[in-house]
Amino acid sequence: MYKLMDQYLKNDTFSIQKNIVDHSEYTLARSRFRFDDFEAYQATAYSVRDRLIERWNDTHSLMREKDPKRIYYLSMEFLMGRSLLNSIVNIGVKGQYADALKQLGFDLEILVEQERDAALGNGGLGRLAACFLDSLATLDYPAWGYGLRYEYGMFRQTIQDGFQLEHPDYWLNFGNPWEIQRVHTTYPVKFYGHVDEIQENNKKTYIWTPGETVEAVAYDNPIPGYGTKNTINLRLWAAKPSGELELDSFSTGDYVNAVLSKQRAETISSILYPDDRTYQGKELRLKQQVFLVSASLQDVVRRYKDFHSDFAAFPQKVAFQLNDTHPIIGVAELMRILLDEEKLDWVKSWEITTKVFSFTNHAILPEALEKWPLELLENLLPRHLQIIYRINFYFMEEMKKKFGDDLVRLSRLSIIEEGEKKNVRMANLALVSCHTVNGVSKSHFEFIKSSLFKDFHDMWPHKFQCKTNGVTQRRWMACSNPDLSQLITKWLGTEAWLKELDLLLGLRLHANDYNLQEQWMKVRRSNKSRLAAYIQIISGAKVNVDAMFDVQIKRIHEYKRQFLNVIGIIHRYDCIKNMTAEDRKKVVPRVCILGGKAPPGYENAKRIIKLIHAVGDKLNNDPDVGDLLKLIFIPDYNVSMAELVIPASDISQHLSTAGSEACGTGNMKFAMNGCLIVGTKDGSNVEIQEELGSENMFLFGPSAEDIPELRTEQKDFQPVLEFRRVVGMIRKGVFGNAEYFQPLCDTIDGAGDDYYLLGHDFPSYLEAQAAVDKAFVDKKRWAEMSILSTAGCGQFSTDRTIREYAEEIWNVEPLRHS
Ligand code: Z2T
């Protein structure tokens, strides 16, 4: 029988080479036989894209044939990183590409490094979206991601004199071979203007005349699954010049200024906001949210209408997952489309809307909950605000019946926050309109039920679900740690763990086997050498590969307590200084590695970065210390840097004050690569411990439920001498910059609040670190712990997470290609 697959590009060495060379000549217009590493990367990427497009098209045909229920993942952030290696690993042609390139005189590993990261996200939330896409594709779900094609991704960080500098990340500078522009897939997105109420045969209709219209154009990014033909789509929207001028700007006669102001409107999608976890209330940010949501909904509605003549089946065909409340304005937008454009009545529209949306909450701090000033909405989205008012009106009516005179409760529930300046509470809108809200770890789930959204949970407990985050083992093991992955496959006798991570459990059988231990530690050591070479390039420092690599990489935040890590390092330094030569011989040598970006306006986070550098300068150059302790800051931490650092880490630190990290996903990446975890009893640290056993981790400090009381006791709390001594050293200027560090020191010993409880947790932190030193010396036991760490990580694949979403929230089935 004729099969589509027969027409596919062939994957033998010669076919791949021909394809690459052709792209070099015909796509890049370079000579067939003279191109440099960067051009070779581009030509290779185009040849891989050809293969992705074949699969993408087949997937698309299958979808059109079967018309299954589809999942649309709406997110302001997709932190994708690089695509080349991930794509060839997923479609199973890495070996062939490596060979083909080698014969052409290129090294795949070097070409891979030519690619710029697609850094369209801040951190955990955006990277989770990227891991989700990989799992959705791999598990054959009919899914699409929708996001924004920012021209400037997450800022590039450099360090000058120890201070963070931010540079624009114009990542599209040299083109992006992965994307496909869809010049004909465009939608108008409307802003401002006014709404007219018209009486039309006994029915009120609303006509919104916008003051500004911006055109959204689609860019498609194929996402291949692993071990399947299923290739899903990440559709990113860019604002584009529409060629039309608004009439009133025309009539001013100022043509040039009219064009210029239009051009400003078209910068909507140009830049990612780099502040994670704090909303800023900026109009441009709200416009971005509307832009994403409106273009995506128009696209989904158009696709649905290709197959259906009315909206009755919409909830059976469509599921929208909202990544936090950022896209929640979509509720009002869908209502607007159904009411004003499709002419459905309110009841029908509301019934449909409330069946298709579900949202994930990622926040702990109530301050992180988005609120938009009413004035802003009124001006920017007059029709949406009317709809939100009406949603709130019906909701409040229902609540009054329930709670009657409990006005305090009613005002907490209301979507509109009353007060001098009124706000729209986006989380309340989400809870009223979504059929499900989920937390991202067990502890976070408990927290949203009992505290953050308690009022809503009291009413609608059935809406609440827990979906513990995960990470994809394809990128975080197979791509970034190929040698360890091969070793695992060899010992398990199968590579099925790449699709069924639970199979890692099989390693437990061999954790004690001397041969595995030796091979395991050898791979880890060669990963450490790779990192050491990189460290030497960026800092000139020569680090000892046999020292313990102690890593903390993540966004810089007070709650994540990089400061606690630094205080611990200073304490260690101080101890070494005060030791006899004899005692120094017993010290376990450490290379402390930190990396991460501070939000540009967050002064204390920036002070922490400066402190790390100041302390590093001091101890790295102290002959008394030598190899016993080094402190390295890796600038511009991003996905690709994580892929280098994680496989080379002996321990990693996850120190958030208990009850402050919603989940945390970095810890999972480390643990599955055999890196041991030093952490607090917070977020997913606790769940990882349940799987690995406490004997294979170093958890310390109080549990989340103890924190409120500890905070009230702060007034009478006196930290231990060692802690005060370190803070004293910083204050006295041992690391220079005494004045600059003062506000930071004030947060922990100022008016006695120490909100994140560094002083309180310090002694137990030191105990955990002492236990780490002791364990590291016992090489055999360490190797066993490392293997057991990997073996216990089966739960932390996004494959598990996505299956849970699919079965318990979206109610969708996989659609497998034959
Ligand atoms: C973010 O990365 C996270 C939460 C946010 O709350 C915003 C951003 Cl940009 C609005 C993180 C959480 O801090 C982290 O604990 C969690 O693992 C991650 O989202 C994915 O759920």
Short mmCIF file of C-alpha atoms in Angstrom, two decimals, residues 231-656:
data_model
loop_
_atom_site.label_atom_id
_atom_site.label_comp_id
_atom_site.label_asym_id
_atom_site.label_seq_id
_atom_site.Cartn_x
_atom_site.Cartn_y
_atom_site.Cartn_z
CA THR A 231 4.47 17.02 15.75
CA ILE A 232 2.51 19.79 17.37
CA ASN A 233 2.57 23.50 16.82
CA LEU A 234 3.68 26.41 18.89
CA ARG A 235 1.96 29.38 17.26
CA LEU A 236 3.48 32.70 18.27
CA TRP A 237 1.86 36.01 17.36
CA ALA A 238 3.69 39.11 16.20
CA ALA A 239 2.19 42.53 15.68
CA LYS A 240 2.52 43.66 12.11
CA PRO A 241 1.93 46.84 10.18
CA SER A 242 -1.56 46.63 8.73
CA GLY A 243 -1.25 49.22 6.00
CA GLU A 244 -4.43 50.96 7.16
CA LEU A 245 -4.63 54.26 8.98
CA GLU A 246 -7.37 55.18 11.41
CA LEU A 247 -9.65 57.75 9.89
CA ASP A 248 -9.36 60.36 12.57
CA SER A 249 -5.59 60.39 12.46
CA PHE A 250 -5.86 60.84 8.73
CA SER A 251 -8.14 63.78 9.07
CA THR A 252 -5.57 65.64 11.12
CA GLY A 253 -3.59 65.84 7.92
CA ASP A 254 -0.48 64.84 9.79
CA TYR A 255 0.28 61.79 7.72
CA VAL A 256 3.83 61.23 8.96
CA ASN A 257 2.86 61.38 12.62
CA ALA A 258 -0.10 59.14 11.98
CA VAL A 259 2.22 56.49 10.57
CA LEU A 260 4.66 56.90 13.45
CA SER A 261 1.99 56.49 16.09
CA LYS A 262 0.76 53.42 14.27
CA GLN A 263 4.26 52.06 14.37
CA ARG A 264 4.31 52.49 18.13
CA ALA A 265 1.15 50.44 18.40
CA GLU A 266 2.90 47.71 16.52
CA THR A 267 5.54 47.32 19.21
CA ILE A 268 3.04 45.36 21.32
CA SER A 269 4.82 42.07 20.92
CA SER A 270 8.34 43.43 20.93
CA ILE A 271 9.51 42.77 24.48
CA LEU A 272 9.12 40.26 27.28
CA TYR A 273 8.56 41.76 30.73
CA PRO A 274 11.48 40.53 32.82
CA ASP A 275 9.83 40.76 36.22
CA ASP A 276 8.72 37.37 37.31
CA ARG A 277 6.14 37.11 40.04
CA THR A 278 5.25 40.78 40.24
CA TYR A 279 2.70 42.28 37.97
CA GLN A 280 3.36 45.90 37.20
CA GLY A 281 0.01 47.26 36.17
CA LYS A 282 1.49 48.58 32.92
CA GLU A 283 -0.85 49.21 30.02
CA LEU A 284 1.51 47.64 27.49
CA ARG A 285 1.53 44.40 29.45
CA LEU A 286 -2.27 44.25 29.43
CA LYS A 287 -2.23 44.97 25.71
CA GLN A 288 0.13 42.04 25.24
CA GLN A 289 -2.22 39.77 27.14
CA VAL A 290 -5.18 40.87 25.04
CA PHE A 291 -3.15 40.54 21.87
CA LEU A 292 -2.23 36.92 22.67
CA VAL A 293 -5.69 35.95 23.74
CA SER A 294 -7.71 37.69 21.05
CA ALA A 295 -5.62 36.41 18.14
CA SER A 296 -5.59 32.88 19.57
CA LEU A 297 -9.34 32.76 20.22
CA GLN A 298 -10.16 34.10 16.77
CA ASP A 299 -7.91 31.41 15.34
CA VAL A 300 -9.51 28.63 17.38
CA VAL A 301 -13.03 29.80 16.59
CA ARG A 302 -12.21 29.93 12.88
CA ARG A 303 -10.80 26.39 12.99
CA TYR A 304 -13.85 25.14 14.87
CA LYS A 305 -16.17 26.73 12.35
CA ASP A 306 -14.44 24.87 9.52
CA PHE A 307 -16.11 21.77 10.89
CA HIS A 308 -19.17 22.91 12.80
CA SER A 309 -22.11 25.08 11.94
CA ASP A 310 -23.05 26.05 15.50
CA PHE A 311 -21.36 26.29 18.88
CA ALA A 312 -23.15 23.43 20.61
CA ALA A 313 -20.13 21.13 20.33
CA PHE A 314 -17.51 23.75 21.18
CA PRO A 315 -16.81 22.40 24.69
CA GLN A 316 -16.45 18.88 23.28
CA LYS A 317 -13.81 20.06 20.85
CA VAL A 318 -11.86 22.70 22.70
CA ALA A 319 -9.98 22.99 26.00
CA PHE A 320 -8.03 26.11 26.95
CA GLN A 321 -5.41 25.86 29.66
CA LEU A 322 -4.38 29.27 31.01
CA ASN A 323 -0.83 29.51 32.31
CA ASP A 324 -1.54 31.63 35.39
CA THR A 325 -4.06 34.45 35.10
CA HIS A 326 -2.07 36.26 32.40
CA PRO A 327 -4.45 35.13 29.62
CA ILE A 328 -7.64 35.27 31.74
CA ILE A 329 -9.01 38.23 29.78
CA GLY A 330 -9.75 35.46 27.26
CA VAL A 331 -12.92 34.74 29.22
CA ALA A 332 -14.30 38.18 28.41
CA GLU A 333 -12.98 37.94 24.85
CA LEU A 334 -14.72 34.62 24.17
CA MET A 335 -17.93 36.00 25.67
CA ARG A 336 -17.59 39.03 23.39
CA ILE A 337 -17.07 36.85 20.33
CA LEU A 338 -20.04 34.63 21.15
CA LEU A 339 -22.37 37.49 22.11
CA ASP A 340 -21.46 40.25 19.69
CA GLU A 341 -20.11 38.40 16.70
CA GLU A 342 -21.81 35.02 16.80
CA LYS A 343 -25.04 36.51 18.24
CA LEU A 344 -25.53 33.87 20.91
CA ASP A 345 -27.45 34.88 24.02
CA TRP A 346 -25.84 35.43 27.41
CA VAL A 347 -26.89 32.12 28.96
CA LYS A 348 -25.62 30.05 26.06
CA SER A 349 -22.40 32.04 25.79
CA TRP A 350 -21.71 31.73 29.50
CA GLU A 351 -22.42 28.02 29.47
CA ILE A 352 -19.90 27.48 26.68
CA THR A 353 -17.28 29.77 28.15
CA THR A 354 -17.33 28.17 31.58
CA LYS A 355 -16.84 24.74 30.06
CA VAL A 356 -13.70 25.45 28.08
CA PHE A 357 -11.34 27.35 30.38
CA SER A 358 -9.20 26.02 33.20
CA PHE A 359 -6.28 27.75 34.85
CA THR A 360 -3.11 27.02 36.73
CA ASN A 361 -2.06 29.14 39.63
CA HIS A 362 1.68 29.43 40.26
CA ALA A 363 1.76 32.06 42.95
CA ILE A 364 2.17 32.05 46.68
CA LEU A 365 2.30 35.72 47.55
CA PRO A 366 -1.11 37.41 47.40
CA GLU A 367 0.77 40.44 46.03
CA ALA A 368 1.58 38.38 42.95
CA LEU A 369 -2.10 38.11 42.04
CA GLU A 370 -2.86 40.27 39.04
CA LYS A 371 -5.13 43.25 39.48
CA TRP A 372 -5.86 45.75 36.78
CA PRO A 373 -6.96 49.28 37.54
CA LEU A 374 -10.55 49.67 36.46
CA GLU A 375 -9.75 52.93 34.71
CA LEU A 376 -7.21 51.19 32.55
CA LEU A 377 -9.67 48.50 31.48
CA GLU A 378 -12.39 51.02 30.89
CA ASN A 379 -10.17 52.94 28.52
CA LEU A 380 -8.45 50.05 26.78
CA LEU A 381 -11.23 47.46 26.67
CA PRO A 382 -14.59 49.15 27.14
CA ARG A 383 -16.64 46.20 25.88
CA HIS A 384 -14.71 43.65 27.94
CA LEU A 385 -15.24 45.68 31.06
CA GLN A 386 -19.02 45.70 30.45
CA ILE A 387 -18.92 41.94 30.16
CA ILE A 388 -16.86 41.57 33.31
CA TYR A 389 -19.34 43.79 35.17
CA ARG A 390 -22.16 41.59 34.06
CA ILE A 391 -20.34 38.40 35.01
CA ASN A 392 -19.71 39.91 38.41
CA PHE A 393 -23.32 41.07 38.74
CA TYR A 394 -24.73 37.58 38.24
CA PHE A 395 -22.03 36.11 40.44
CA MET A 396 -22.75 38.56 43.25
CA GLU A 397 -26.49 37.90 42.98
CA GLU A 398 -25.81 34.20 43.44
CA MET A 399 -23.52 34.90 46.39
CA LYS A 400 -26.01 37.20 48.08
CA LYS A 401 -28.52 34.36 48.06
CA LYS A 402 -25.89 32.21 49.72
CA PHE A 403 -24.23 34.54 52.18
CA GLY A 404 -26.87 37.27 52.52
CA ASP A 405 -25.49 39.82 54.87
CA ASP A 406 -21.90 38.65 55.09
CA LEU A 407 -20.69 41.78 53.35
CA VAL A 408 -17.05 41.24 54.19
CA ARG A 409 -17.11 37.90 52.49
CA LEU A 410 -19.00 39.28 49.51
CA SER A 411 -16.45 42.02 49.05
CA ARG A 412 -13.63 39.48 49.18
CA LEU A 413 -15.34 37.38 46.52
CA SER A 414 -16.19 40.22 44.19
CA ILE A 415 -14.27 40.46 40.92
CA ILE A 416 -14.21 44.21 41.43
CA GLU A 417 -12.10 45.45 44.30
CA GLU A 418 -13.75 48.52 45.80
CA GLY A 419 -11.78 51.40 47.23
CA GLU A 420 -10.47 54.76 46.26
CA LYS A 421 -8.90 53.21 43.18
CA LYS A 422 -10.97 50.30 41.95
CA ASN A 423 -9.35 47.22 40.49
CA VAL A 424 -10.37 44.14 38.60
CA ARG A 425 -9.07 41.03 40.37
CA MET A 426 -8.06 38.65 37.65
CA ALA A 427 -7.81 35.62 39.95
CA ASN A 428 -11.42 36.12 41.04
CA LEU A 429 -12.50 36.36 37.42
CA ALA A 430 -10.60 33.12 36.81
CA LEU A 431 -12.20 31.29 39.71
CA VAL A 432 -15.67 32.35 38.67
CA SER A 433 -15.27 31.44 35.01
CA CYS A 434 -12.95 28.44 34.89
CA HIS A 435 -14.19 24.92 35.51
CA THR A 436 -10.91 23.97 37.20
CA VAL A 437 -8.05 25.64 38.98
CA ASN A 438 -4.95 23.69 39.79
CA GLY A 439 -2.00 24.10 42.10
CA VAL A 440 1.48 23.00 41.01
CA SER A 441 2.62 20.84 43.96
CA LYS A 442 0.96 19.14 46.92
CA SER A 443 1.98 21.85 49.34
CA HIS A 444 0.93 24.63 46.98
CA PHE A 445 -2.40 22.87 46.47
CA GLU A 446 -3.00 22.78 50.22
CA PHE A 447 -2.05 26.42 50.39
CA ILE A 448 -4.47 27.63 47.72
CA LYS A 449 -7.32 25.62 49.23
CA SER A 450 -6.77 26.73 52.78
CA SER A 451 -5.55 30.23 52.29
CA LEU A 452 -5.08 31.98 48.92
CA PHE A 453 -8.46 30.96 47.45
CA LYS A 454 -10.17 29.71 50.60
CA ASP A 455 -13.43 31.55 49.98
CA PHE A 456 -13.76 29.97 46.58
CA HIS A 457 -12.74 26.56 47.83
CA ASP A 458 -15.44 26.71 50.52
CA MET A 459 -18.01 27.14 47.76
CA TRP A 460 -16.67 25.09 44.91
CA PRO A 461 -14.29 22.43 46.22
CA HIS A 462 -14.87 20.40 43.04
CA LYS A 463 -13.06 23.05 41.01
CA PHE A 464 -9.74 22.46 42.77
CA GLN A 465 -7.09 20.03 41.62
CA CYS A 466 -3.42 19.31 42.24
CA LYS A 467 -1.01 18.75 39.36
CA THR A 468 2.56 18.51 40.52
CA ASN A 469 4.95 19.96 37.92
CA GLY A 470 7.57 17.94 36.14
CA VAL A 471 10.32 18.32 33.55
CA THR A 472 10.95 16.50 30.30
CA GLN A 473 13.62 13.83 30.46
CA ARG A 474 14.24 14.22 26.73
CA ARG A 475 15.84 17.63 27.09
CA TRP A 476 17.04 17.34 30.68
CA MET A 477 18.63 13.91 30.39
CA ALA A 478 18.89 12.59 26.83
CA CYS A 479 20.04 15.89 25.27
CA SER A 480 21.99 17.48 28.07
CA ASN A 481 23.51 14.38 29.66
CA PRO A 482 23.98 11.90 26.80
CA ASP A 483 26.68 9.84 28.50
CA LEU A 484 24.68 9.26 31.64
CA SER A 485 21.63 8.49 29.52
CA GLN A 486 23.54 5.87 27.58
CA LEU A 487 24.75 4.34 30.79
CA ILE A 488 21.22 4.17 32.15
CA THR A 489 19.99 2.54 28.94
CA LYS A 490 22.81 0.02 29.14
CA TRP A 491 22.02 -0.96 32.72
CA LEU A 492 18.26 -1.02 32.27
CA GLY A 493 18.64 -2.89 29.00
CA THR A 494 16.14 -0.58 27.33
CA GLU A 495 15.68 3.03 26.35
CA ALA A 496 11.99 2.88 27.12
CA TRP A 497 12.63 5.09 30.18
CA LEU A 498 12.74 8.01 27.76
CA LYS A 499 8.98 7.57 27.47
CA GLU A 500 8.24 5.87 30.79
CA LEU A 501 10.39 7.54 33.39
CA ASP A 502 9.15 5.18 36.12
CA LEU A 503 11.44 2.56 34.63
CA LEU A 504 14.36 4.38 36.27
CA LEU A 505 13.32 2.49 39.38
CA GLY A 506 15.17 -0.45 37.84
CA LEU A 507 18.42 1.29 38.76
CA ARG A 508 17.74 0.59 42.42
CA LEU A 509 18.70 -3.01 41.79
CA HIS A 510 22.18 -1.92 40.77
CA ALA A 511 22.74 1.07 43.03
CA ASN A 512 25.14 -0.96 45.10
CA ASP A 513 26.95 -2.49 42.15
CA TYR A 514 30.55 -1.40 42.11
CA ASN A 515 30.72 -1.45 38.30
CA LEU A 516 27.76 0.81 37.83
CA GLN A 517 29.03 3.13 40.55
CA GLU A 518 32.39 3.41 38.89
CA GLN A 519 30.95 4.07 35.43
CA TRP A 520 28.42 6.47 36.90
CA MET A 521 31.01 8.56 38.69
CA LYS A 522 33.27 8.53 35.66
CA VAL A 523 30.54 10.07 33.51
CA ARG A 524 29.79 12.63 36.19
CA ARG A 525 33.47 13.52 36.41
CA SER A 526 33.77 14.09 32.70
CA ASN A 527 30.70 16.34 32.84
CA LYS A 528 32.46 18.27 35.62
CA SER A 529 35.56 18.66 33.45
CA ARG A 530 33.45 20.18 30.72
CA LEU A 531 32.02 22.71 33.14
CA ALA A 532 35.46 23.41 34.63
CA ALA A 533 36.75 24.24 31.15
CA TYR A 534 33.88 26.65 30.66
CA ILE A 535 34.51 28.27 34.04
CA GLN A 536 38.11 28.81 33.08
CA ILE A 537 37.06 30.52 29.87
CA ILE A 538 34.63 32.90 31.54
CA SER A 539 36.56 33.66 34.72
CA GLY A 540 40.10 32.50 34.25
CA ALA A 541 39.70 30.43 37.41
CA LYS A 542 41.09 26.89 37.41
CA VAL A 543 38.84 24.80 39.58
CA ASN A 544 39.60 21.38 40.97
CA VAL A 545 37.42 18.82 39.21
CA ASP A 546 37.55 16.54 42.24
CA ALA A 547 36.20 19.20 44.56
CA MET A 548 32.50 19.11 45.34
CA PHE A 549 30.56 21.19 42.80
CA ASP A 550 27.94 22.95 44.87
CA VAL A 551 25.41 24.76 42.70
CA GLN A 552 22.57 27.23 43.09
CA ILE A 553 21.15 28.48 39.79
CA LYS A 554 17.74 30.11 39.50
CA ARG A 555 16.23 33.60 39.39
CA ILE A 556 17.59 35.78 42.18
CA HIS A 557 14.93 36.49 44.79
CA GLU A 558 14.97 37.15 48.49
CA TYR A 559 12.59 34.26 49.09
CA LYS A 560 14.90 31.84 47.27
CA ARG A 561 17.59 32.83 49.76
CA GLN A 562 20.77 32.96 47.71
CA PHE A 563 21.77 35.25 50.59
CA LEU A 564 21.63 32.30 53.00
CA ASN A 565 23.96 30.40 50.69
CA VAL A 566 26.42 33.33 50.65
CA ILE A 567 26.29 33.68 54.42
CA GLY A 568 27.10 29.97 54.65
CA ILE A 569 30.03 30.45 52.26
CA ILE A 570 31.38 33.38 54.26
CA HIS A 571 31.09 31.29 57.41
CA ARG A 572 33.00 28.46 55.78
CA TYR A 573 35.66 30.91 54.65
CA ASP A 574 35.93 32.32 58.13
CA CYS A 575 36.31 28.83 59.60
CA ILE A 576 39.06 27.93 57.12
CA LYS A 577 40.90 31.15 57.92
CA ASN A 578 40.86 30.33 61.59
CA MET A 579 42.01 26.71 61.26
CA THR A 580 45.36 25.14 61.85
CA ALA A 581 47.17 23.76 58.81
CA GLU A 582 46.45 20.31 60.17
CA ASP A 583 42.69 20.93 60.32
CA ARG A 584 42.66 22.40 56.83
CA LYS A 585 43.67 19.02 55.49
CA LYS A 586 40.34 17.67 56.66
CA VAL A 587 38.26 20.26 54.83
CA VAL A 588 36.26 18.88 51.91
CA PRO A 589 37.12 21.13 48.96
CA ARG A 590 34.18 22.89 47.34
CA VAL A 591 33.51 24.90 44.26
CA CYS A 592 30.44 27.01 44.93
CA ILE A 593 28.68 28.03 41.75
CA LEU A 594 25.85 30.53 41.58
CA GLY A 595 23.98 31.95 38.66
CA GLY A 596 20.76 33.80 37.99
CA LYS A 597 19.20 37.04 36.89
CA ALA A 598 17.78 39.69 39.17
CA PRO A 599 14.63 41.46 38.02
CA PRO A 600 15.92 44.84 36.77
CA GLY A 601 14.10 46.93 39.36
CA TYR A 602 14.70 44.66 42.35
CA GLU A 603 17.48 46.36 44.31
CA ASN A 604 18.03 43.74 46.99
CA ALA A 605 18.31 40.99 44.41
CA LYS A 606 20.96 43.08 42.67
CA ARG A 607 22.78 43.58 45.95
CA ILE A 608 22.93 39.81 46.38
CA ILE A 609 24.65 39.51 42.99
CA LYS A 610 27.19 42.14 43.99
CA LEU A 611 27.77 40.40 47.32
CA ILE A 612 28.46 37.08 45.60
CA HIS A 613 31.12 38.80 43.50
CA ALA A 614 32.61 40.69 46.41
CA VAL A 615 32.92 37.54 48.48
CA GLY A 616 34.28 35.61 45.49
CA ASP A 617 36.98 38.24 44.88
CA LYS A 618 38.10 37.93 48.44
CA LEU A 619 38.21 34.21 48.95
CA ASN A 620 39.25 33.15 45.46
CA ASN A 621 42.43 35.18 45.90
CA ASP A 622 43.23 34.18 49.45
CA PRO A 623 46.29 31.89 49.55
CA ASP A 624 45.13 30.51 52.92
CA VAL A 625 42.11 29.07 51.17
CA GLY A 626 43.57 27.76 47.93
CA ASP A 627 41.52 24.95 46.44
CA LEU A 628 39.48 24.42 49.59
CA LEU A 629 36.85 26.93 48.60
CA LYS A 630 36.02 28.73 45.39
CA LEU A 631 33.07 30.91 44.57
CA ILE A 632 32.10 31.35 40.92
CA PHE A 633 29.23 33.36 39.50
CA ILE A 634 28.12 32.23 36.05
CA PRO A 635 26.75 35.22 34.17
CA ASP A 636 23.70 35.12 31.91
CA TYR A 637 22.16 31.96 33.30
CA ASN A 638 19.68 30.55 30.79
CA VAL A 639 18.34 27.21 29.55
CA SER A 640 21.51 26.30 27.67
CA MET A 641 23.67 27.16 30.64
CA ALA A 642 21.47 24.95 32.81
CA GLU A 643 22.06 22.10 30.36
CA LEU A 644 25.81 22.47 30.90
CA VAL A 645 25.76 22.99 34.66
CA ILE A 646 23.17 20.50 35.89
CA PRO A 647 24.91 17.29 34.73
CA ALA A 648 28.11 18.56 36.35
CA SER A 649 26.74 19.29 39.83
CA ASP A 650 27.37 17.22 42.93
CA ILE A 651 24.92 19.07 45.10
CA SER A 652 22.37 21.76 44.31
CA GLN A 653 20.66 24.11 46.69
CA HIS A 654 16.94 24.90 46.86
CA LEU A 655 16.64 27.11 49.89
CA SER A 656 13.32 28.95 49.65
#
